[in-house]
């Protein structure tokens, strides 16, 4: 487990290329304060909303059997963790779904 320290004015903490869980921050990860669907990743047990380079969000595709709102997937990522709890991706490759991972439980209106 990594300990992230933030300095005033820090640009963030670099995250070297690694494979991490990725899914909808609302539907699968149940991130506090989330009100709509968005890509999120889990790094060292913490969830981060993804900005920067990420797969596009498509509501129809997101709710397919292996979509971001239905299941946790694996992604090969690289980027920066910011002090405001975001992951700014410079690389985000969604890997093929292998049938494992958490399932989404959030029902949409």
PDB file of N, CA and C in Angstrom:
ATOM      1  N   UNK A   1       0.848  -1.177   0.000  1.00  0.00           N
ATOM      2  CA  UNK A   1       0.000   0.000   0.000  1.00  0.00           C
ATOM      3  C   UNK A   1       0.892   1.239   0.000  1.00  0.00           C
ATOM      4  N   UNK A   2       0.579   2.152  -0.839  1.00  0.00           N
ATOM      5  CA  UNK A   2       1.368   3.376  -0.941  1.00  0.00           C
ATOM      6  C   UNK A   2       0.747   4.469  -0.078  1.00  0.00           C
ATOM      7  N   UNK A   3       1.585   5.310   0.454  1.00  0.00           N
ATOM      8  CA  UNK A   3       1.121   6.471   1.210  1.00  0.00           C
ATOM      9  C   UNK A   3       1.369   7.694   0.343  1.00  0.00           C
ATOM     10  N   UNK A   4       0.302   8.403   0.004  1.00  0.00           N
ATOM     11  CA  UNK A   4       0.425   9.569  -0.869  1.00  0.00           C
ATOM     12  C   UNK A   4       0.465  10.821  -0.017  1.00  0.00           C
ATOM     13  N   UNK A   5       1.495  11.632  -0.193  1.00  0.00           N
ATOM     14  CA  UNK A   5       1.613  12.897   0.521  1.00  0.00           C
ATOM     15  C   UNK A   5       1.459  14.036  -0.471  1.00  0.00           C
ATOM     16  N   UNK A   6       0.686  15.037  -0.112  1.00  0.00           N
ATOM     17  CA  UNK A   6       0.430  16.171  -0.997  1.00  0.00           C
ATOM     18  C   UNK A   6       1.101  17.414  -0.443  1.00  0.00           C
ATOM     19  N   UNK A   7       1.765  18.142  -1.281  1.00  0.00           N
ATOM     20  CA  UNK A   7       2.383  19.411  -0.901  1.00  0.00           C
ATOM     21  C   UNK A   7       1.571  20.538  -1.514  1.00  0.00           C
ATOM     22  N   UNK A   8       1.588  21.690  -0.877  1.00  0.00           N
ATOM     23  CA  UNK A   8       0.886  22.839  -1.438  1.00  0.00           C
ATOM     24  C   UNK A   8       1.400  23.112  -2.840  1.00  0.00           C
ATOM     25  N   UNK A   9       0.500  23.264  -3.779  1.00  0.00           N
ATOM     26  CA  UNK A   9       0.890  23.545  -5.149  1.00  0.00           C
ATOM     27  C   UNK A   9       1.418  22.337  -5.895  1.00  0.00           C
ATOM     28  N   UNK A  10       1.358  21.158  -5.284  1.00  0.00           N
ATOM     29  CA  UNK A  10       1.868  19.947  -5.921  1.00  0.00           C
ATOM     30  C   UNK A  10       1.075  19.620  -7.178  1.00  0.00           C
ATOM     31  N   UNK A  11       1.779  19.163  -8.194  1.00  0.00           N
ATOM     32  CA  UNK A  11       1.128  18.769  -9.445  1.00  0.00           C
ATOM     33  C   UNK A  11       0.479  17.404  -9.313  1.00  0.00           C
ATOM     34  N   UNK A  12       0.748  16.686  -8.248  1.00  0.00           N
ATOM     35  CA  UNK A  12       0.167  15.374  -8.039  1.00  0.00           C
ATOM     36  C   UNK A  12       1.240  14.311  -7.921  1.00  0.00           C
ATOM     37  N   UNK A  13       0.776  13.076  -7.774  1.00  0.00           N
ATOM     38  CA  UNK A  13       1.667  11.934  -7.612  1.00  0.00           C
ATOM     39  C   UNK A  13       1.607  11.094  -8.871  1.00  0.00           C
ATOM     40  N   UNK A  14       2.760  10.854  -9.474  1.00  0.00           N
ATOM     41  CA  UNK A  14       2.818  10.055 -10.698  1.00  0.00           C
ATOM     42  C   UNK A  14       2.449   8.606 -10.402  1.00  0.00           C
ATOM     43  N   UNK A  15       1.629   8.035 -11.272  1.00  0.00           N
ATOM     44  CA  UNK A  15       1.262   6.627 -11.189  1.00  0.00           C
ATOM     45  C   UNK A  15       1.865   5.946 -12.411  1.00  0.00           C
ATOM     46  N   UNK A  16       2.878   5.085 -12.196  1.00  0.00           N
ATOM     47  CA  UNK A  16       3.475   4.398 -13.336  1.00  0.00           C
ATOM     48  C   UNK A  16       2.491   3.396 -13.930  1.00  0.00           C
ATOM     49  N   UNK A  17       2.765   2.937 -15.145  1.00  0.00           N
ATOM     50  CA  UNK A  17       1.860   1.993 -15.809  1.00  0.00           C
ATOM     51  C   UNK A  17       1.592   0.790 -14.910  1.00  0.00           C
ATOM     52  N   UNK A  18       0.305   0.470 -14.756  1.00  0.00           N
ATOM     53  CA  UNK A  18      -0.119  -0.682 -13.968  1.00  0.00           C
ATOM     54  C   UNK A  18      -1.530  -1.071 -14.369  1.00  0.00           C
ATOM     55  N   UNK A  19      -1.921  -2.301 -14.006  1.00  0.00           N
ATOM     56  CA  UNK A  19      -3.272  -2.785 -14.275  1.00  0.00           C
ATOM     57  C   UNK A  19      -4.085  -2.616 -12.998  1.00  0.00           C
ATOM     58  N   UNK A  20      -5.249  -1.947 -13.132  1.00  0.00           N
ATOM     59  CA  UNK A  20      -6.093  -1.624 -11.980  1.00  0.00           C
ATOM     60  C   UNK A  20      -7.559  -1.903 -12.312  1.00  0.00           C
ATOM     61  N   UNK A  21      -8.413  -2.083 -11.283  1.00  0.00           N
ATOM     62  CA  UNK A  21      -9.843  -2.188 -11.525  1.00  0.00           C
ATOM     63  C   UNK A  21     -10.391  -0.864 -12.067  1.00  0.00           C
ATOM     64  N   UNK A  22     -11.317  -0.956 -13.021  1.00  0.00           N
ATOM     65  CA  UNK A  22     -11.958   0.228 -13.613  1.00  0.00           C
ATOM     66  C   UNK A  22     -13.436  -0.067 -13.811  1.00  0.00           C
ATOM     67  N   UNK A  23     -14.276   0.915 -13.529  1.00  0.00           N
ATOM     68  CA  UNK A  23     -15.726   0.737 -13.659  1.00  0.00           C
ATOM     69  C   UNK A  23     -16.401   2.085 -13.460  1.00  0.00           C
ATOM     70  N   UNK A  24     -17.714   2.062 -13.439  1.00  0.00           N
ATOM     71  CA  UNK A  24     -18.482   3.268 -13.163  1.00  0.00           C
ATOM     72  C   UNK A  24     -18.336   3.642 -11.684  1.00  0.00           C
ATOM     73  N   UNK A  25     -17.999   4.905 -11.432  1.00  0.00           N
ATOM     74  CA  UNK A  25     -17.849   5.376 -10.065  1.00  0.00           C
ATOM     75  C   UNK A  25     -19.142   5.341  -9.274  1.00  0.00           C
ATOM     76  N   UNK A  26     -20.276   5.501  -9.941  1.00  0.00           N
ATOM     77  CA  UNK A  26     -21.585   5.471  -9.289  1.00  0.00           C
ATOM     78  C   UNK A  26     -22.104   4.044  -9.145  1.00  0.00           C
ATOM     79  N   UNK A  27     -22.211   3.331 -10.250  1.00  0.00           N
ATOM     80  CA  UNK A  27     -22.910   2.041 -10.282  1.00  0.00           C
ATOM     81  C   UNK A  27     -22.146   0.882  -9.656  1.00  0.00           C
ATOM     82  N   UNK A  28     -20.837   0.859  -9.809  1.00  0.00           N
ATOM     83  CA  UNK A  28     -20.044  -0.271  -9.326  1.00  0.00           C
ATOM     84  C   UNK A  28     -19.251   0.091  -8.070  1.00  0.00           C
ATOM     85  N   UNK A  29     -18.560   1.212  -8.090  1.00  0.00           N
ATOM     86  CA  UNK A  29     -17.729   1.596  -6.948  1.00  0.00           C
ATOM     87  C   UNK A  29     -18.497   2.364  -5.875  1.00  0.00           C
ATOM     88  N   UNK A  30     -19.701   2.857  -6.168  1.00  0.00           N
ATOM     89  CA  UNK A  30     -20.542   3.573  -5.192  1.00  0.00           C
ATOM     90  C   UNK A  30     -19.771   4.704  -4.506  1.00  0.00           C
ATOM     91  N   UNK A  31     -19.109   5.523  -5.308  1.00  0.00           N
ATOM     92  CA  UNK A  31     -18.306   6.619  -4.763  1.00  0.00           C
ATOM     93  C   UNK A  31     -19.196   7.681  -4.120  1.00  0.00           C
ATOM     94  N   UNK A  32     -18.798   8.113  -2.947  1.00  0.00           N
ATOM     95  CA  UNK A  32     -19.551   9.123  -2.203  1.00  0.00           C
ATOM     96  C   UNK A  32     -19.688  10.400  -3.024  1.00  0.00           C
ATOM     97  N   UNK A  33     -20.898  10.926  -3.074  1.00  0.00           N
ATOM     98  CA  UNK A  33     -21.171  12.165  -3.788  1.00  0.00           C
ATOM     99  C   UNK A  33     -21.446  11.997  -5.269  1.00  0.00           C
ATOM    100  N   UNK A  34     -21.287  10.786  -5.794  1.00  0.00           N
ATOM    101  CA  UNK A  34     -21.525  10.557  -7.227  1.00  0.00           C
ATOM    102  C   UNK A  34     -23.015  10.671  -7.520  1.00  0.00           C
ATOM    103  N   UNK A  35     -23.345  11.433  -8.560  1.00  0.00           N
ATOM    104  CA  UNK A  35     -24.746  11.626  -8.937  1.00  0.00           C
ATOM    105  C   UNK A  35     -25.031  11.145 -10.355  1.00  0.00           C
ATOM    106  N   UNK A  36     -23.981  10.830 -11.102  1.00  0.00           N
ATOM    107  CA  UNK A  36     -24.153  10.324 -12.464  1.00  0.00           C
ATOM    108  C   UNK A  36     -23.009   9.361 -12.768  1.00  0.00           C
ATOM    109  N   UNK A  37     -23.079   8.736 -13.919  1.00  0.00           N
ATOM    110  CA  UNK A  37     -22.095   7.728 -14.314  1.00  0.00           C
ATOM    111  C   UNK A  37     -20.820   8.370 -14.857  1.00  0.00           C
ATOM    112  N   UNK A  38     -19.687   7.780 -14.524  1.00  0.00           N
ATOM    113  CA  UNK A  38     -18.383   8.249 -15.003  1.00  0.00           C
ATOM    114  C   UNK A  38     -17.361   7.136 -14.789  1.00  0.00           C
ATOM    115  N   UNK A  39     -16.293   7.161 -15.564  1.00  0.00           N
ATOM    116  CA  UNK A  39     -15.207   6.201 -15.382  1.00  0.00           C
ATOM    117  C   UNK A  39     -14.466   6.502 -14.088  1.00  0.00           C
ATOM    118  N   UNK A  40     -14.119   5.437 -13.351  1.00  0.00           N
ATOM    119  CA  UNK A  40     -13.316   5.549 -12.138  1.00  0.00           C
ATOM    120  C   UNK A  40     -12.359   4.361 -12.088  1.00  0.00           C
ATOM    121  N   UNK A  41     -11.277   4.528 -11.350  1.00  0.00           N
ATOM    122  CA  UNK A  41     -10.314   3.450 -11.155  1.00  0.00           C
ATOM    123  C   UNK A  41     -10.067   3.270  -9.665  1.00  0.00           C
ATOM    124  N   UNK A  42      -9.577   2.088  -9.314  1.00  0.00           N
ATOM    125  CA  UNK A  42      -9.191   1.802  -7.934  1.00  0.00           C
ATOM    126  C   UNK A  42      -7.675   1.641  -7.900  1.00  0.00           C
ATOM    127  N   UNK A  43      -7.022   2.483  -7.105  1.00  0.00           N
ATOM    128  CA  UNK A  43      -5.575   2.429  -6.951  1.00  0.00           C
ATOM    129  C   UNK A  43      -5.272   2.375  -5.462  1.00  0.00           C
ATOM    130  N   UNK A  44      -4.564   1.344  -5.038  1.00  0.00           N
ATOM    131  CA  UNK A  44      -4.217   1.147  -3.626  1.00  0.00           C
ATOM    132  C   UNK A  44      -5.439   1.215  -2.715  1.00  0.00           C
ATOM    133  N   UNK A  45      -6.542   0.614  -3.152  1.00  0.00           N
ATOM    134  CA  UNK A  45      -7.745   0.535  -2.337  1.00  0.00           C
ATOM    135  C   UNK A  45      -8.606   1.783  -2.317  1.00  0.00           C
ATOM    136  N   UNK A  46      -8.212   2.819  -3.033  1.00  0.00           N
ATOM    137  CA  UNK A  46      -8.976   4.068  -3.110  1.00  0.00           C
ATOM    138  C   UNK A  46      -9.548   4.244  -4.509  1.00  0.00           C
ATOM    139  N   UNK A  47     -10.729   4.842  -4.595  1.00  0.00           N
ATOM    140  CA  UNK A  47     -11.369   5.095  -5.889  1.00  0.00           C
ATOM    141  C   UNK A  47     -11.135   6.539  -6.328  1.00  0.00           C
ATOM    142  N   UNK A  48     -10.861   6.692  -7.624  1.00  0.00           N
ATOM    143  CA  UNK A  48     -10.580   8.006  -8.200  1.00  0.00           C
ATOM    144  C   UNK A  48     -11.381   8.185  -9.481  1.00  0.00           C
ATOM    145  N   UNK A  49     -12.052   9.321  -9.620  1.00  0.00           N
ATOM    146  CA  UNK A  49     -12.701   9.666 -10.884  1.00  0.00           C
ATOM    147  C   UNK A  49     -11.608   9.880 -11.923  1.00  0.00           C
ATOM    148  N   UNK A  50     -11.855   9.409 -13.147  1.00  0.00           N
ATOM    149  CA  UNK A  50     -10.863   9.513 -14.216  1.00  0.00           C
ATOM    150  C   UNK A  50     -11.124  10.751 -15.062  1.00  0.00           C
ATOM    151  N   UNK A  51     -10.066  11.502 -15.318  1.00  0.00           N
ATOM    152  CA  UNK A  51     -10.106  12.574 -16.308  1.00  0.00           C
ATOM    153  C   UNK A  51      -8.901  12.370 -17.213  1.00  0.00           C
ATOM    154  N   UNK A  52      -8.762  13.225 -18.192  1.00  0.00           N
ATOM    155  CA  UNK A  52      -7.670  13.030 -19.146  1.00  0.00           C
ATOM    156  C   UNK A  52      -8.074  12.016 -20.202  1.00  0.00           C
ATOM    157  N   UNK A  53      -7.188  11.094 -20.516  1.00  0.00           N
ATOM    158  CA  UNK A  53      -7.435  10.074 -21.535  1.00  0.00           C
ATOM    159  C   UNK A  53      -8.238   8.931 -20.908  1.00  0.00           C
ATOM    160  N   UNK A  54      -9.412   8.639 -21.438  1.00  0.00           N
ATOM    161  CA  UNK A  54     -10.233   7.524 -20.960  1.00  0.00           C
ATOM    162  C   UNK A  54     -11.181   7.123 -22.077  1.00  0.00           C
ATOM    163  N   UNK A  55     -11.708   5.900 -22.018  1.00  0.00           N
ATOM    164  CA  UNK A  55     -12.696   5.518 -23.028  1.00  0.00           C
ATOM    165  C   UNK A  55     -13.889   6.462 -22.972  1.00  0.00           C
ATOM    166  N   UNK A  56     -14.523   6.714 -24.097  1.00  0.00           N
ATOM    167  CA  UNK A  56     -15.708   7.572 -24.077  1.00  0.00           C
ATOM    168  C   UNK A  56     -16.833   6.908 -23.294  1.00  0.00           C
ATOM    169  N   UNK A  57     -17.711   7.730 -22.725  1.00  0.00           N
ATOM    170  CA  UNK A  57     -18.873   7.190 -22.023  1.00  0.00           C
ATOM    171  C   UNK A  57     -20.046   7.155 -22.987  1.00  0.00           C
ATOM    172  N   UNK A  58     -20.639   5.989 -23.139  1.00  0.00           N
ATOM    173  CA  UNK A  58     -21.809   5.779 -23.991  1.00  0.00           C
ATOM    174  C   UNK A  58     -22.822   5.024 -23.146  1.00  0.00           C
ATOM    175  N   UNK A  59     -23.941   5.659 -22.783  1.00  0.00           N
ATOM    176  CA  UNK A  59     -24.918   5.067 -21.873  1.00  0.00           C
ATOM    177  C   UNK A  59     -25.404   3.699 -22.345  1.00  0.00           C
ATOM    178  N   UNK A  60     -25.637   3.523 -23.642  1.00  0.00           N
ATOM    179  CA  UNK A  60     -26.112   2.232 -24.156  1.00  0.00           C
ATOM    180  C   UNK A  60     -25.057   1.152 -23.950  1.00  0.00           C
ATOM    181  N   UNK A  61     -23.822   1.451 -24.303  1.00  0.00           N
ATOM    182  CA  UNK A  61     -22.734   0.479 -24.159  1.00  0.00           C
ATOM    183  C   UNK A  61     -22.435   0.232 -22.679  1.00  0.00           C
ATOM    184  N   UNK A  62     -22.518   1.257 -21.857  1.00  0.00           N
ATOM    185  CA  UNK A  62     -22.214   1.138 -20.431  1.00  0.00           C
ATOM    186  C   UNK A  62     -23.124   0.147 -19.731  1.00  0.00           C
ATOM    187  N   UNK A  63     -24.332  -0.049 -20.251  1.00  0.00           N
ATOM    188  CA  UNK A  63     -25.286  -0.935 -19.595  1.00  0.00           C
ATOM    189  C   UNK A  63     -25.422  -2.290 -20.274  1.00  0.00           C
ATOM    190  N   UNK A  64     -24.512  -2.593 -21.197  1.00  0.00           N
ATOM    191  CA  UNK A  64     -24.449  -3.944 -21.750  1.00  0.00           C
ATOM    192  C   UNK A  64     -23.880  -4.869 -20.681  1.00  0.00           C
ATOM    193  N   UNK A  65     -23.937  -6.169 -20.919  1.00  0.00           N
ATOM    194  CA  UNK A  65     -23.520  -7.164 -19.931  1.00  0.00           C
ATOM    195  C   UNK A  65     -22.116  -6.919 -19.377  1.00  0.00           C
ATOM    196  N   UNK A  66     -21.188  -6.477 -20.226  1.00  0.00           N
ATOM    197  CA  UNK A  66     -19.819  -6.238 -19.772  1.00  0.00           C
ATOM    198  C   UNK A  66     -19.466  -4.748 -19.746  1.00  0.00           C
ATOM    199  N   UNK A  67     -20.482  -3.896 -19.665  1.00  0.00           N
ATOM    200  CA  UNK A  67     -20.276  -2.447 -19.679  1.00  0.00           C
ATOM    201  C   UNK A  67     -19.805  -1.890 -18.349  1.00  0.00           C
ATOM    202  N   UNK A  68     -19.347  -0.645 -18.375  1.00  0.00           N
ATOM    203  CA  UNK A  68     -18.754  -0.027 -17.193  1.00  0.00           C
ATOM    204  C   UNK A  68     -19.715   0.093 -16.017  1.00  0.00           C
ATOM    205  N   UNK A  69     -21.025   0.175 -16.268  1.00  0.00           N
ATOM    206  CA  UNK A  69     -21.996   0.295 -15.178  1.00  0.00           C
ATOM    207  C   UNK A  69     -22.457  -1.065 -14.651  1.00  0.00           C
ATOM    208  N   UNK A  70     -22.106  -2.126 -15.353  1.00  0.00           N
ATOM    209  CA  UNK A  70     -22.547  -3.462 -14.955  1.00  0.00           C
ATOM    210  C   UNK A  70     -21.484  -4.264 -14.230  1.00  0.00           C
ATOM    211  N   UNK A  71     -20.198  -4.109 -14.630  1.00  0.00           N
ATOM    212  CA  UNK A  71     -19.137  -4.926 -14.044  1.00  0.00           C
ATOM    213  C   UNK A  71     -17.840  -4.142 -13.899  1.00  0.00           C
ATOM    214  N   UNK A  72     -17.041  -4.591 -12.962  1.00  0.00           N
ATOM    215  CA  UNK A  72     -15.689  -4.074 -12.812  1.00  0.00           C
ATOM    216  C   UNK A  72     -14.808  -4.746 -13.858  1.00  0.00           C
ATOM    217  N   UNK A  73     -14.038  -3.944 -14.562  1.00  0.00           N
ATOM    218  CA  UNK A  73     -13.098  -4.453 -15.568  1.00  0.00           C
ATOM    219  C   UNK A  73     -11.681  -4.154 -15.100  1.00  0.00           C
ATOM    220  N   UNK A  74     -10.715  -4.607 -15.852  1.00  0.00           N
ATOM    221  CA  UNK A  74      -9.314  -4.275 -15.612  1.00  0.00           C
ATOM    222  C   UNK A  74      -8.866  -3.300 -16.694  1.00  0.00           C
ATOM    223  N   UNK A  75      -8.019  -2.367 -16.324  1.00  0.00           N
ATOM    224  CA  UNK A  75      -7.486  -1.401 -17.285  1.00  0.00           C
ATOM    225  C   UNK A  75      -5.999  -1.204 -17.014  1.00  0.00           C
ATOM    226  N   UNK A  76      -5.246  -1.067 -18.079  1.00  0.00           N
ATOM    227  CA  UNK A  76      -3.827  -0.717 -17.972  1.00  0.00           C
ATOM    228  C   UNK A  76      -3.756   0.803 -18.049  1.00  0.00           C
ATOM    229  N   UNK A  77      -3.299   1.422 -16.969  1.00  0.00           N
ATOM    230  CA  UNK A  77      -3.329   2.884 -16.885  1.00  0.00           C
ATOM    231  C   UNK A  77      -1.970   3.454 -16.498  1.00  0.00           C
ATOM    232  N   UNK A  78      -1.833   4.737 -16.769  1.00  0.00           N
ATOM    233  CA  UNK A  78      -0.688   5.521 -16.324  1.00  0.00           C
ATOM    234  C   UNK A  78      -1.189   6.953 -16.191  1.00  0.00           C
ATOM    235  N   UNK A  79      -0.674   7.684 -15.218  1.00  0.00           N
ATOM    236  CA  UNK A  79      -1.126   9.060 -15.066  1.00  0.00           C
ATOM    237  C   UNK A  79      -0.690   9.671 -13.756  1.00  0.00           C
ATOM    238  N   UNK A  80      -1.566  10.520 -13.204  1.00  0.00           N
ATOM    239  CA  UNK A  80      -1.249  11.277 -11.994  1.00  0.00           C
ATOM    240  C   UNK A  80      -2.460  11.316 -11.071  1.00  0.00           C
ATOM    241  N   UNK A  81      -2.216  11.114  -9.774  1.00  0.00           N
ATOM    242  CA  UNK A  81      -3.251  11.309  -8.756  1.00  0.00           C
ATOM    243  C   UNK A  81      -3.165  12.757  -8.296  1.00  0.00           C
ATOM    244  N   UNK A  82      -4.312  13.418  -8.223  1.00  0.00           N
ATOM    245  CA  UNK A  82      -4.334  14.822  -7.825  1.00  0.00           C
ATOM    246  C   UNK A  82      -4.831  14.981  -6.390  1.00  0.00           C
ATOM    247  N   UNK A  83      -4.549  16.128  -5.813  1.00  0.00           N
ATOM    248  CA  UNK A  83      -4.964  16.416  -4.440  1.00  0.00           C
ATOM    249  C   UNK A  83      -6.480  16.446  -4.297  1.00  0.00           C
ATOM    250  N   UNK A  84      -7.209  16.725  -5.394  1.00  0.00           N
ATOM    251  CA  UNK A  84      -8.677  16.744  -5.330  1.00  0.00           C
ATOM    252  C   UNK A  84      -9.278  15.380  -5.666  1.00  0.00           C
ATOM    253  N   UNK A  85      -8.501  14.320  -5.488  1.00  0.00           N
ATOM    254  CA  UNK A  85      -8.954  12.931  -5.582  1.00  0.00           C
ATOM    255  C   UNK A  85      -9.406  12.530  -6.989  1.00  0.00           C
ATOM    256  N   UNK A  86      -8.641  12.946  -8.003  1.00  0.00           N
ATOM    257  CA  UNK A  86      -8.887  12.519  -9.382  1.00  0.00           C
ATOM    258  C   UNK A  86      -7.662  11.777  -9.885  1.00  0.00           C
ATOM    259  N   UNK A  87      -7.891  10.928 -10.867  1.00  0.00           N
ATOM    260  CA  UNK A  87      -6.802  10.283 -11.580  1.00  0.00           C
ATOM    261  C   UNK A  87      -6.791  10.880 -12.975  1.00  0.00           C
ATOM    262  N   UNK A  88      -5.746  11.630 -13.296  1.00  0.00           N
ATOM    263  CA  UNK A  88      -5.608  12.229 -14.619  1.00  0.00           C
ATOM    264  C   UNK A  88      -4.802  11.245 -15.457  1.00  0.00           C
ATOM    265  N   UNK A  89      -5.497  10.537 -16.333  1.00  0.00           N
ATOM    266  CA  UNK A  89      -4.868   9.479 -17.125  1.00  0.00           C
ATOM    267  C   UNK A  89      -4.139  10.045 -18.334  1.00  0.00           C
ATOM    268  N   UNK A  90      -2.911   9.586 -18.524  1.00  0.00           N
ATOM    269  CA  UNK A  90      -2.189   9.869 -19.762  1.00  0.00           C
ATOM    270  C   UNK A  90      -2.258   8.650 -20.675  1.00  0.00           C
ATOM    271  N   UNK A  91      -2.654   7.509 -20.093  1.00  0.00           N
ATOM    272  CA  UNK A  91      -2.847   6.266 -20.840  1.00  0.00           C
ATOM    273  C   UNK A  91      -3.938   5.471 -20.136  1.00  0.00           C
ATOM    274  N   UNK A  92      -4.899   4.944 -20.899  1.00  0.00           N
ATOM    275  CA  UNK A  92      -6.007   4.165 -20.326  1.00  0.00           C
ATOM    276  C   UNK A  92      -6.422   3.139 -21.371  1.00  0.00           C
ATOM    277  N   UNK A  93      -6.041   1.873 -21.154  1.00  0.00           N
ATOM    278  CA  UNK A  93      -6.402   0.790 -22.071  1.00  0.00           C
ATOM    279  C   UNK A  93      -7.321  -0.180 -21.343  1.00  0.00           C
ATOM    280  N   UNK A  94      -8.578  -0.226 -21.733  1.00  0.00           N
ATOM    281  CA  UNK A  94      -9.532  -1.143 -21.126  1.00  0.00           C
ATOM    282  C   UNK A  94      -9.244  -2.547 -21.645  1.00  0.00           C
ATOM    283  N   UNK A  95      -9.008  -3.488 -20.736  1.00  0.00           N
ATOM    284  CA  UNK A  95      -8.674  -4.857 -21.117  1.00  0.00           C
ATOM    285  C   UNK A  95      -9.950  -5.671 -21.321  1.00  0.00           C
ATOM    286  N   UNK A  96      -9.870  -6.772 -22.080  1.00  0.00           N
ATOM    287  CA  UNK A  96     -11.060  -7.604 -22.308  1.00  0.00           C
ATOM    288  C   UNK A  96     -11.633  -8.110 -20.983  1.00  0.00           C
ATOM    289  N   UNK A  97     -12.950  -8.172 -20.918  1.00  0.00           N
ATOM    290  CA  UNK A  97     -13.633  -8.638 -19.711  1.00  0.00           C
ATOM    291  C   UNK A  97     -13.396 -10.128 -19.539  1.00  0.00           C
ATOM    292  N   UNK A  98     -12.969 -10.533 -18.336  1.00  0.00           N
ATOM    293  CA  UNK A  98     -12.669 -11.943 -18.079  1.00  0.00           C
ATOM    294  C   UNK A  98     -13.733 -12.643 -17.236  1.00  0.00           C
ATOM    295  N   UNK A  99     -14.840 -11.975 -16.944  1.00  0.00           N
ATOM    296  CA  UNK A  99     -15.928 -12.594 -16.188  1.00  0.00           C
ATOM    297  C   UNK A  99     -15.818 -12.428 -14.681  1.00  0.00           C
ATOM    298  N   UNK A 100     -14.724 -11.848 -14.205  1.00  0.00           N
ATOM    299  CA  UNK A 100     -14.574 -11.656 -12.761  1.00  0.00           C
ATOM    300  C   UNK A 100     -14.790 -10.182 -12.416  1.00  0.00           C
ATOM    301  N   UNK A 101     -14.690  -9.864 -11.156  1.00  0.00           N
ATOM    302  CA  UNK A 101     -14.840  -8.472 -10.726  1.00  0.00           C
ATOM    303  C   UNK A 101     -16.207  -8.205 -10.134  1.00  0.00           C
ATOM    304  N   UNK A 102     -16.317  -7.074  -9.435  1.00  0.00           N
ATOM    305  CA  UNK A 102     -17.576  -6.674  -8.806  1.00  0.00           C
ATOM    306  C   UNK A 102     -18.639  -6.400  -9.852  1.00  0.00           C
ATOM    307  N   UNK A 103     -19.856  -6.597  -9.463  1.00  0.00           N
ATOM    308  CA  UNK A 103     -20.997  -6.306 -10.332  1.00  0.00           C
ATOM    309  C   UNK A 103     -21.644  -5.004  -9.869  1.00  0.00           C
ATOM    310  N   UNK A 104     -22.196  -4.265 -10.811  1.00  0.00           N
ATOM    311  CA  UNK A 104     -22.902  -3.037 -10.484  1.00  0.00           C
ATOM    312  C   UNK A 104     -24.214  -3.341  -9.795  1.00  0.00           C
ATOM    313  N   UNK A 105     -24.576  -2.530  -8.816  1.00  0.00           N
ATOM    314  CA  UNK A 105     -25.829  -2.740  -8.094  1.00  0.00           C
ATOM    315  C   UNK A 105     -26.730  -1.519  -8.118  1.00  0.00           C
ATOM    316  N   UNK A 106     -26.263  -0.429  -8.669  1.00  0.00           N
ATOM    317  CA  UNK A 106     -27.052   0.809  -8.715  1.00  0.00           C
ATOM    318  C   UNK A 106     -28.082   0.717  -9.829  1.00  0.00           C
ATOM    319  N   UNK A 107     -29.318   0.991  -9.508  1.00  0.00           N
ATOM    320  CA  UNK A 107     -30.381   1.026 -10.515  1.00  0.00           C
ATOM    321  C   UNK A 107     -30.585   2.462 -10.965  1.00  0.00           C
ATOM    322  N   UNK A 108     -30.700   2.655 -12.264  1.00  0.00           N
ATOM    323  CA  UNK A 108     -30.921   3.992 -12.808  1.00  0.00           C
ATOM    324  C   UNK A 108     -32.406   4.287 -12.899  1.00  0.00           C
ATOM    325  N   UNK A 109     -32.718   5.575 -12.815  1.00  0.00           N
ATOM    326  CA  UNK A 109     -34.114   6.009 -12.970  1.00  0.00           C
ATOM    327  C   UNK A 109     -34.530   5.903 -14.419  1.00  0.00           C
TER     328      UNK A 109
END
